[in-house]
Amino acid sequence: MRYTLKSSRSQQSLGNLVSKKEDDAVSHNRVLIFDTTLRDGEQSPGASMTKDEKLRIAKALEKLQVDIIEAGFAIASPGDFEAVKAIADGIQNSIVCSLSRAVDADIDRAAEALANANAGRIHTFIATSPIHMQHKLRLQPDQVMDQAVRAIRRARNLCADVEFSCEDAGRSDIDFLCRIIEAAIDAGASTINIPDTVGYAIPHQFGEMIRLVIERVPNADKAVFSVHCHNDLGLAVANSLAAVAAGARQVECTINGLGERAGNAALEEIVMAIKTRQDVLGVHTGILTENILGASRLVSGITGFPVQPNKAIVGANAFAHESGIHQDGVLKHRETYEIMSAQSVGWHTNRLSLGKLSGRSAFRSRLDELGIELPGEAELNLAFARFKELADKKQEIFDEDLQALVSDTLTDVIEHVKLVFLDVASRTGETPEARIVLSIDGEERQASAQGSGPVDATFRAIEKVSPSDSTLQLYSVNAITKGTDSQGEVTVRLEKGGRIVNGNGADTDIVVASAKAYINALNLMQTGAYRAHPQAVGV
Ligand code: KIV
Ligand code: ZN
C-alpha cells in the first residue's frame, strides 16, 4: 500500500529556501527551527509522553511558530505511530516529521502516519562514522551509501519533503561525508542534517566542518544544511551556533534541552542567541519568542523534568537581579544588566492576576491574555470551579497558578481512581500515618498505612486500596509561585514491566498534591496511556 502525502506547504517553503530564484536576503538569512522534543527529547530516560500529552506539546510548538515538528518515530511502537498520526492530523502551520531508519518498513510506516499532514516530512538516517559502520551496522561505506540512496528514493516516492541525516557525522570522515551527501541530494533529499550524535564536537572545529562540507559538496545549493547537536560536553548550543555562522540554515533542538543522555541543544537558547546577537550572526528565525516560557513550562510539567533555577532564558532566576548594584542599575536603565527583556520570552511581572471575587468573564479573559485555549465550555466551567476552590485556599492567584490549574483540567484521563478523603498525622518523634478514602470506579474504599514521612505513608495507603505492582522511579515537588502559600506541583513517575507513566498533581498542601499525582499516574496506567521506551526499537 502506498501513502502519498499532501505536502504542499513543505514543498513550497523548502522549495523557496533552496531555489536560486528565491535566493534573496530574507530566505538566505532565515534559520529554520526543527523541534525534536517529541522524538529525541522523549528519548530521555523517563520522559516518555502519552499521545494526548504529545499533541498538547505539538500545539504549543505550533503556537511558537516552530518550522518543523519531529513528532516521533512512527515504527517504534503502535503508540508512537498513533502519536505521529494525531499530530500530523491536528497541526496546520508547521511541517510534521517522522523519523525512520534507512529501511523500507520504517519509511512506509512514517509515510502512513503522515498521510493526512498538511505538510509532512520523512526524516531518514543511517550512520556514517567508521565506528558505527563497522561495529553497529557491519557494513562497508559503499553499502551504507547504497542503502541511504535507496531509502531516500523510496521516501521521495511517498513524500515531497525528505530529510537525510548522517548519524554520528561529527566523527565521520569528511571525504565520505561529502560523497554520501552529494548522493543523498541527487536522490532527492532537500534537507541534509549533520548530527553531532555523541556530543563530541568543539565549536570552532564543528563550524569549520560544516563550512567545508557546504563548500565541497557540488550540489550543496540544492539543499538546506541542518545541524543536530547533543550536549555531552555542554557544547550543543555553541556548536549549533558555530554551524549557523558557517552556513547551516536549520537547527534541530528541543525545549529545555531535553534529549538523550545530556540532552540536545536547547531551542530557547538557540533562538534567543540568534535574536539577541543578530549583529554578529546576521540571521533570524520565525519563532514567536513570547511563547517560549509557556512551552517550557508545559514540557517540564508533562515530563516531570524540572527546569533548574539558573537555566538560561526559562529558569526562575534568569531575569532575577539579586545584587544591589545590579538592581540599582536595572532600575535606572534596564539594559545595564539585561541583554533581552523578560517579557520577550514570556515572563510576565508575576503579577496578581485574579482573586476570590473574580468572576467567570475575568477568568476567561485572563486565560486569553495568557494565550491559554480551552477546548470548550465544559472545560472552562471545570477550570473555573477549580479556580474558585483554589481562591478559597490561597489569597493571591498568579499566572503560574492558572497555568497549573488549566494543565490539570486538560489532563485527558479517565479517572477510575479518585481521591475522596485524606487524613495524615505527622508529629515529631512519631511514625507518620495516612488514612485515605478512594473511589474506585464509583465504589468507596479506604486504608491506612504508616511510612517514613507523610508522603511515603500516603503512597503506601493508596497502594493498599489500589495495588499497582509498579515501582516509583521519580518523585519531585516544585513550588509553582513564591511564598509559603504557593501550590506545590508534584510529579510521580511509575514504572511497570518497562512501561512508564508520569502523573502530576498540584495543591497548596503538598501531601494532597502528592496523592493527586500518584492517583493520576495510576489512572494513566489503567487507561493504557503509557508506552515503552523508544530506545526499545533498536537501530
Ligand atoms: O543524534 C542523532 O544522530 C539523531 C539522528 C537520528 C538525527 O538523533
Ligand atoms: Zn539525536
XYZ file of C-alpha atoms and ligand atoms in Angstrom:
548
model
C 0.000 0.000 0.000
C 1.225 3.464 -0.829
C 0.587 6.644 1.075
C 1.017 9.866 -0.816
C 1.334 12.946 1.335
C -0.306 16.255 0.664
C 2.937 18.065 1.470
C 2.050 21.205 -0.429
C 3.288 23.691 2.165
C 6.560 21.951 2.913
C 7.245 21.680 -0.779
C 6.648 25.378 -1.193
C 8.500 26.578 1.874
C 11.528 24.409 1.363
C 11.368 24.985 -2.346
C 11.573 28.687 -1.648
C 14.535 28.231 0.594
C 16.591 26.226 -1.829
C 15.531 27.880 -5.028
C 18.179 30.025 -6.606
C 15.484 32.351 -7.901
C 14.330 32.974 -4.339
C 17.864 33.447 -3.106
C 17.084 36.834 -1.626
C 18.341 38.171 1.657
C 15.263 37.058 3.538
C 15.241 33.377 2.609
C 19.020 33.168 2.843
C 19.173 34.551 6.349
C 16.303 32.607 7.842
C 17.275 29.753 10.154
C 14.608 27.058 10.275
C 13.824 25.724 13.727
C 13.281 21.967 13.779
C 11.986 20.870 17.154
C 12.621 17.284 18.213
C 11.271 17.428 21.796
C 8.695 14.789 20.911
C 11.246 12.406 19.386
C 14.827 12.897 20.636
C 13.523 14.707 23.743
C 11.336 11.763 24.530
C 14.384 9.505 24.365
C 15.445 10.991 27.720
C 15.046 8.120 30.143
C 11.731 8.687 31.922
C 10.488 11.428 29.598
C 8.028 9.331 27.647
C 4.698 11.009 26.972
C 1.218 9.866 26.101
C -0.403 10.680 22.762
C -2.553 13.411 24.317
C 0.433 14.972 26.041
C 2.366 14.928 22.779
C -0.495 16.582 20.979
C -0.632 19.342 23.585
C 3.085 19.951 23.216
C 2.774 19.920 19.420
C 0.069 22.618 19.657
C 2.370 24.707 21.868
C 5.175 24.276 19.304
C 2.846 25.354 16.516
C 1.942 28.442 18.565
C 5.649 29.106 18.938
C 5.797 29.015 15.122
C 8.334 26.223 15.016
C 9.049 25.416 11.343
C 9.254 21.641 11.690
C 7.935 19.413 14.485
C 9.528 15.969 14.669
C 6.528 14.170 16.126
C 8.131 10.781 16.744
C 9.493 7.598 15.273
C 6.430 6.016 13.684
C 7.748 2.459 13.511
C 8.959 2.389 17.123
C 5.628 1.237 18.558
C 1.890 1.430 17.829
C 1.757 4.256 20.404
C 4.430 6.232 18.542
C 2.601 5.686 15.266
C -0.692 6.942 16.743
C 1.022 9.986 18.219
C 2.695 10.946 14.919
C -0.600 10.435 13.128
C -2.582 12.524 15.641
C -0.065 15.346 15.332
C 0.004 15.125 11.527
C -3.796 15.285 11.537
C -4.033 18.144 14.035
C -1.234 20.557 13.088
C -1.745 23.041 10.260
C 1.052 25.581 10.403
C 4.230 23.602 10.998
C 5.735 20.802 8.930
C 5.212 17.490 10.776
C 8.027 14.979 10.531
C 8.566 11.321 11.402
C 11.948 9.701 11.879
C 12.771 6.463 10.053
C 15.856 4.324 9.691
C 17.022 3.871 6.105
C 14.907 0.736 5.679
C 11.714 0.169 3.706
C 9.414 -0.759 6.584
C 10.350 2.380 8.571
C 9.867 4.672 5.607
C 6.477 3.182 4.702
C 5.301 3.419 8.300
C 6.420 7.066 8.520
C 4.546 7.880 5.318
C 1.444 6.108 6.587
C 1.476 8.117 9.837
C 1.954 11.365 7.919
C -0.672 10.642 5.274
C -3.043 13.433 6.374
C -0.418 16.024 7.185
C -0.928 19.466 5.752
C 2.840 19.428 5.289
C 4.753 16.241 6.057
C 8.418 15.300 6.064
C 10.150 11.922 6.213
C 13.448 12.068 8.070
C 15.603 9.081 7.263
C 19.034 8.370 8.706
C 21.973 5.995 8.627
C 25.288 6.076 10.468
C 28.341 7.282 8.562
C 31.200 7.151 11.086
C 33.753 4.318 10.832
C 32.958 3.153 14.365
C 29.204 2.935 13.710
C 29.524 1.428 10.215
C 31.978 -1.239 11.380
C 30.590 -2.197 14.783
C 26.901 -1.347 14.677
C 25.853 -1.697 11.033
C 28.618 -4.118 9.975
C 28.552 -2.548 6.523
C 31.190 -1.168 4.177
C 30.959 2.570 3.354
C 29.708 1.834 -0.194
C 26.952 -0.393 1.180
C 25.913 2.407 3.554
C 25.814 4.803 0.633
C 23.649 2.431 -1.458
C 21.256 1.899 1.436
C 20.945 5.654 2.014
C 20.243 6.375 -1.653
C 17.649 3.578 -1.886
C 15.917 4.840 1.256
C 15.816 8.455 0.082
C 14.393 7.428 -3.305
C 11.710 5.350 -1.640
C 10.861 8.199 0.752
C 10.727 10.696 -2.151
C 8.198 8.481 -3.915
C 5.962 8.832 -0.873
C 6.673 12.374 0.262
C 7.927 15.516 -1.449
C 9.895 16.620 1.583
C 12.736 14.291 2.636
C 15.495 14.943 5.133
C 18.586 12.776 5.326
C 20.813 12.518 8.422
C 24.320 11.111 8.581
C 24.248 9.717 12.100
C 27.485 10.356 14.024
C 28.589 12.796 11.331
C 30.705 14.501 13.999
C 33.069 11.501 13.954
C 32.769 10.703 10.247
C 35.453 11.003 7.600
C 34.850 14.277 5.781
C 35.522 12.867 2.283
C 32.974 10.082 2.811
C 30.546 12.572 4.311
C 30.790 14.782 1.210
C 30.292 11.786 -1.108
C 27.220 10.444 0.682
C 25.683 13.920 0.995
C 26.132 14.569 -2.728
C 24.448 11.239 -3.495
C 21.662 11.974 -0.998
C 20.863 15.295 -2.627
C 20.895 13.677 -6.085
C 18.482 11.044 -4.763
C 16.042 13.758 -3.674
C 16.825 14.826 -0.102
C 16.135 18.548 0.260
C 17.482 18.828 3.815
C 20.822 17.389 4.871
C 21.307 17.032 8.591
C 24.769 16.756 10.113
C 24.389 15.494 13.673
C 26.965 15.504 16.413
C 25.273 12.399 17.777
C 27.636 11.817 20.686
C 28.270 15.451 21.620
C 31.976 15.233 20.687
C 32.437 18.385 18.637
C 34.132 21.630 19.651
C 32.566 24.837 18.278
C 35.327 26.166 16.005
C 36.084 22.675 14.672
C 32.398 21.833 14.059
C 31.812 25.187 12.347
C 34.807 24.516 10.092
C 33.475 21.059 9.253
C 30.095 22.487 8.209
C 31.779 25.187 6.140
C 33.973 22.603 4.364
C 31.043 20.262 3.629
C 28.938 23.065 2.143
C 31.916 24.255 0.110
C 32.927 20.816 -1.188
C 29.578 19.177 -1.993
C 28.951 20.162 -5.640
C 25.132 20.215 -5.376
C 25.044 21.822 -1.905
C 22.939 24.697 -3.251
C 20.030 22.282 -3.753
C 19.587 21.516 -0.060
C 19.175 23.177 3.290
C 22.027 22.223 5.634
C 20.969 21.359 9.151
C 22.713 20.507 12.416
C 21.646 18.417 15.379
C 23.954 18.661 18.389
C 23.987 16.695 21.621
C 25.168 18.187 24.866
C 27.588 15.621 26.309
C 30.290 18.269 26.739
C 27.803 21.063 27.408
C 28.510 22.479 23.921
C 25.340 21.683 21.966
C 24.174 25.288 21.675
C 27.672 26.650 20.986
C 28.248 24.013 18.295
C 24.878 24.742 16.668
C 25.619 28.474 16.558
C 29.083 27.856 15.105
C 27.374 25.810 12.392
C 24.890 28.612 11.702
C 27.781 31.045 11.350
C 29.303 28.594 8.837
C 26.142 28.372 6.710
C 23.734 25.899 8.344
C 20.161 27.107 7.908
C 18.258 24.596 10.023
C 18.905 23.818 13.689
C 17.451 20.777 15.413
C 16.762 21.392 19.063
C 14.428 20.671 21.967
C 12.523 22.656 24.559
C 14.573 22.924 27.780
C 17.366 20.968 26.040
C 15.579 17.688 26.759
C 17.086 14.669 24.984
C 19.226 11.547 25.044
C 21.843 11.479 27.836
C 22.881 15.110 28.491
C 20.233 16.307 26.050
C 20.031 18.246 22.787
C 20.651 21.902 22.012
C 18.024 23.981 23.845
C 15.579 25.681 21.470
C 15.121 28.700 23.732
C 18.870 29.337 23.889
C 19.425 28.956 20.149
C 16.502 31.219 19.279
C 17.357 33.939 21.779
C 21.059 33.901 20.892
C 20.130 34.367 17.231
C 17.698 37.148 18.105
C 19.891 38.952 20.638
C 23.116 38.720 18.614
C 21.740 39.394 15.163
C 24.545 41.942 14.873
C 27.089 39.095 14.884
C 25.179 36.212 13.323
C 23.165 38.176 10.765
C 20.307 35.655 10.676
C 16.829 35.347 12.148
C 14.208 32.718 12.978
C 10.429 32.803 12.656
C 9.858 31.920 16.331
C 7.289 33.867 18.349
C 9.580 34.242 21.341
C 6.846 35.433 23.731
C 5.528 31.859 23.735
C 8.836 30.288 24.841
C 8.167 30.216 28.587
C 4.711 28.668 28.171
C 6.174 25.872 26.040
C 8.998 25.321 28.535
C 6.567 25.013 31.448
C 4.318 22.671 29.532
C 7.197 20.330 28.641
C 8.576 20.421 32.168
C 5.154 19.721 33.690
C 4.378 16.833 31.362
C 7.757 15.128 31.560
C 8.407 15.841 35.233
C 11.861 17.232 34.354
C 12.119 20.460 36.371
C 13.969 23.443 34.926
C 16.980 24.411 37.033
C 16.612 27.945 38.516
C 19.742 29.267 36.790
C 18.821 27.838 33.364
C 19.231 30.477 30.634
C 16.009 32.095 29.363
C 13.485 29.878 31.190
C 14.994 29.333 34.672
C 13.254 31.064 37.601
C 16.345 33.231 38.190
C 17.092 34.006 34.538
C 15.891 37.595 34.960
C 16.233 37.987 38.754
C 18.747 40.539 39.982
C 19.922 39.833 43.498
C 22.916 42.125 43.871
C 22.118 45.662 44.999
C 24.393 47.165 42.355
C 22.605 45.229 39.616
C 19.154 46.083 40.971
C 20.078 49.744 41.095
C 21.411 49.630 37.535
C 18.345 47.853 36.139
C 16.001 50.300 37.845
C 17.890 53.216 36.334
C 18.189 51.683 32.884
C 17.134 48.066 32.192
C 19.844 47.432 29.632
C 22.661 47.998 32.151
C 22.347 44.351 33.184
C 19.752 42.822 30.843
C 20.539 41.841 27.270
C 16.927 40.912 26.460
C 13.650 41.633 28.168
C 11.914 39.061 30.332
C 8.664 39.866 28.520
C 10.207 38.973 25.162
C 10.347 35.312 26.210
C 7.027 35.233 28.004
C 7.808 36.245 31.578
C 5.091 38.440 32.966
C 5.673 40.503 36.052
C 4.307 37.624 38.105
C 1.524 39.995 38.945
C -1.541 39.216 40.914
C -3.938 38.218 38.206
C -7.172 37.242 39.906
C -8.693 36.847 43.352
C -11.521 35.181 45.196
C -14.140 37.632 43.959
C -13.181 37.486 40.295
C -15.955 36.330 38.005
C -16.061 33.900 35.126
C -15.515 36.509 32.437
C -12.446 37.958 34.201
C -11.139 34.404 34.493
C -11.761 33.757 30.809
C -10.145 36.991 29.689
C -7.020 36.356 31.823
C -6.701 32.929 30.177
C -6.997 34.676 26.793
C -4.242 37.121 27.745
C -2.050 34.192 28.717
C -2.751 32.565 25.358
C -4.421 29.559 27.010
C -7.165 27.994 24.927
C -9.645 25.567 26.424
C -11.399 23.218 24.007
C -14.970 24.087 25.106
C -17.402 25.459 27.699
C -17.313 22.249 29.766
C -13.546 22.575 30.279
C -13.899 26.293 31.038
C -16.531 25.545 33.687
C -14.367 22.861 35.261
C -11.301 25.109 35.274
C -13.333 27.959 36.765
C -14.676 25.688 39.536
C -11.095 24.647 40.337
C -10.025 28.278 40.346
C -12.724 29.101 42.918
C -11.610 26.183 45.119
C -8.030 27.414 44.923
C -9.007 31.015 45.638
C -10.597 29.813 48.870
C -7.274 28.383 49.998
C -4.835 30.884 48.544
C -5.155 34.654 48.732
C -3.204 35.581 45.649
C -3.622 33.678 42.411
C -0.751 34.175 39.979
C -0.472 33.376 36.304
C 1.570 30.274 37.144
C -1.298 29.021 39.324
C -3.679 29.419 36.405
C -1.331 27.575 34.093
C -1.083 24.623 36.518
C -4.801 24.584 37.087
C -5.597 24.528 33.383
C -2.989 21.854 32.828
C -4.757 19.705 35.453
C -8.113 20.326 33.763
C -6.814 19.290 30.367
C -5.378 16.018 31.573
C -7.493 13.816 29.392
C -7.522 10.703 31.565
C -10.458 8.563 32.585
C -10.479 8.773 36.381
C -11.079 5.202 37.546
C -9.474 6.148 40.838
C -10.461 9.392 42.588
C -9.310 10.951 45.832
C -12.216 11.329 48.260
C -10.531 11.976 51.605
C -7.036 12.117 53.066
C -6.044 12.418 56.705
C -2.344 12.497 57.532
C -0.825 12.623 61.029
C 2.815 13.651 61.281
C 4.351 14.544 64.647
C 7.939 14.865 65.870
C 9.167 11.581 67.277
C 6.220 9.571 65.897
C 5.788 7.499 62.764
C 3.625 9.362 60.227
C 0.347 7.722 59.349
C -2.096 8.301 56.483
C -5.746 7.292 56.179
C -7.150 7.538 52.689
C -10.533 7.042 51.058
C -10.533 6.461 47.305
C -13.386 5.996 44.923
C -12.601 3.098 42.575
C -14.999 3.125 39.644
C -17.603 4.686 41.910
C -17.101 2.395 44.918
C -15.501 3.919 48.026
C -12.691 2.012 49.726
C -10.297 3.010 52.462
C -6.985 2.052 54.023
C -4.384 3.320 56.491
C -0.633 2.992 56.351
C 2.472 4.199 58.115
C 5.558 5.473 56.326
C 8.895 7.152 56.809
C 7.234 10.500 56.084
C 3.712 11.758 55.324
C 4.118 11.319 51.550
C 5.513 7.805 51.951
C 2.602 6.891 54.267
C 0.106 8.322 51.745
C 1.568 6.368 48.826
C 1.519 3.158 50.884
C -2.125 3.736 51.813
C -3.021 4.324 48.129
C -1.237 1.098 47.174
C -3.221 -0.808 49.817
C -6.502 0.374 48.284
C -5.424 0.146 44.669
C -2.350 -2.096 44.254
C -0.462 -1.276 41.065
C 2.584 -3.527 41.352
C 4.654 -0.666 39.968
C 7.956 0.876 41.025
C 8.299 4.530 41.945
C 11.026 5.938 39.714
C 10.752 9.624 40.474
C 9.092 11.880 42.986
C 9.577 15.608 42.544
C 7.920 18.625 44.070
C 8.241 22.233 42.945
C 6.741 25.421 44.297
C 4.689 26.966 41.495
C 4.968 30.520 42.808
C 6.796 32.302 45.602
C 5.572 32.360 49.194
C 4.718 29.599 51.622
C 1.119 29.572 50.404
C 2.355 28.528 46.956
C 0.859 25.475 45.326
C 3.222 22.537 45.181
C 3.389 20.835 41.805
C 4.242 17.165 42.167
C 5.361 14.642 39.564
C 5.279 10.928 40.263
C 6.847 8.547 37.773
C 5.775 4.910 37.985
C 7.257 2.023 36.055
C 5.737 -1.375 35.454
C 7.171 -4.026 33.144
C 9.294 -1.475 31.244
C 6.360 0.896 30.840
C 6.463 4.348 32.326
C 3.877 6.962 33.264
C 4.274 10.447 34.732
C 1.450 11.590 36.990
C 1.038 15.239 38.007
C -0.878 16.972 40.766
C -0.964 20.476 42.230
C -2.326 21.732 45.537
C -1.429 24.186 48.299
C -0.994 21.105 50.520
C 1.949 19.177 49.117
C 0.818 15.869 50.622
C -2.536 16.251 48.835
C -0.659 17.268 45.652
C 1.437 14.108 46.036
C -1.662 11.933 46.445
C -3.223 13.553 43.356
C -0.055 12.944 41.324
C 0.141 9.289 42.410
C -3.530 8.729 41.606
C -3.090 10.462 38.232
C -0.233 8.036 37.456
C -2.420 5.056 38.434
C -5.200 6.284 36.142
C -2.747 6.760 33.281
C -1.576 3.181 33.760
C -5.073 1.788 33.823
C -6.166 3.596 30.684
C -3.153 2.194 28.864
C -1.917 5.713 28.156
C 1.680 4.670 28.636
C 4.338 3.488 26.293
C 7.560 1.571 26.103
C 10.792 3.492 25.962
C 11.500 4.430 22.306
C 15.019 3.020 22.513
C 13.383 -0.405 22.729
C 13.178 -0.334 18.922
C 16.981 -0.601 18.474
C 18.774 0.622 15.369
O 21.586 12.199 17.367
C 21.317 11.768 16.238
O 22.183 11.460 15.425
C 19.921 11.611 15.892
C 19.618 11.297 14.471
C 18.603 10.237 14.343
C 19.251 12.556 13.747
O 19.046 11.810 16.723
Zn 19.882 12.975 18.436
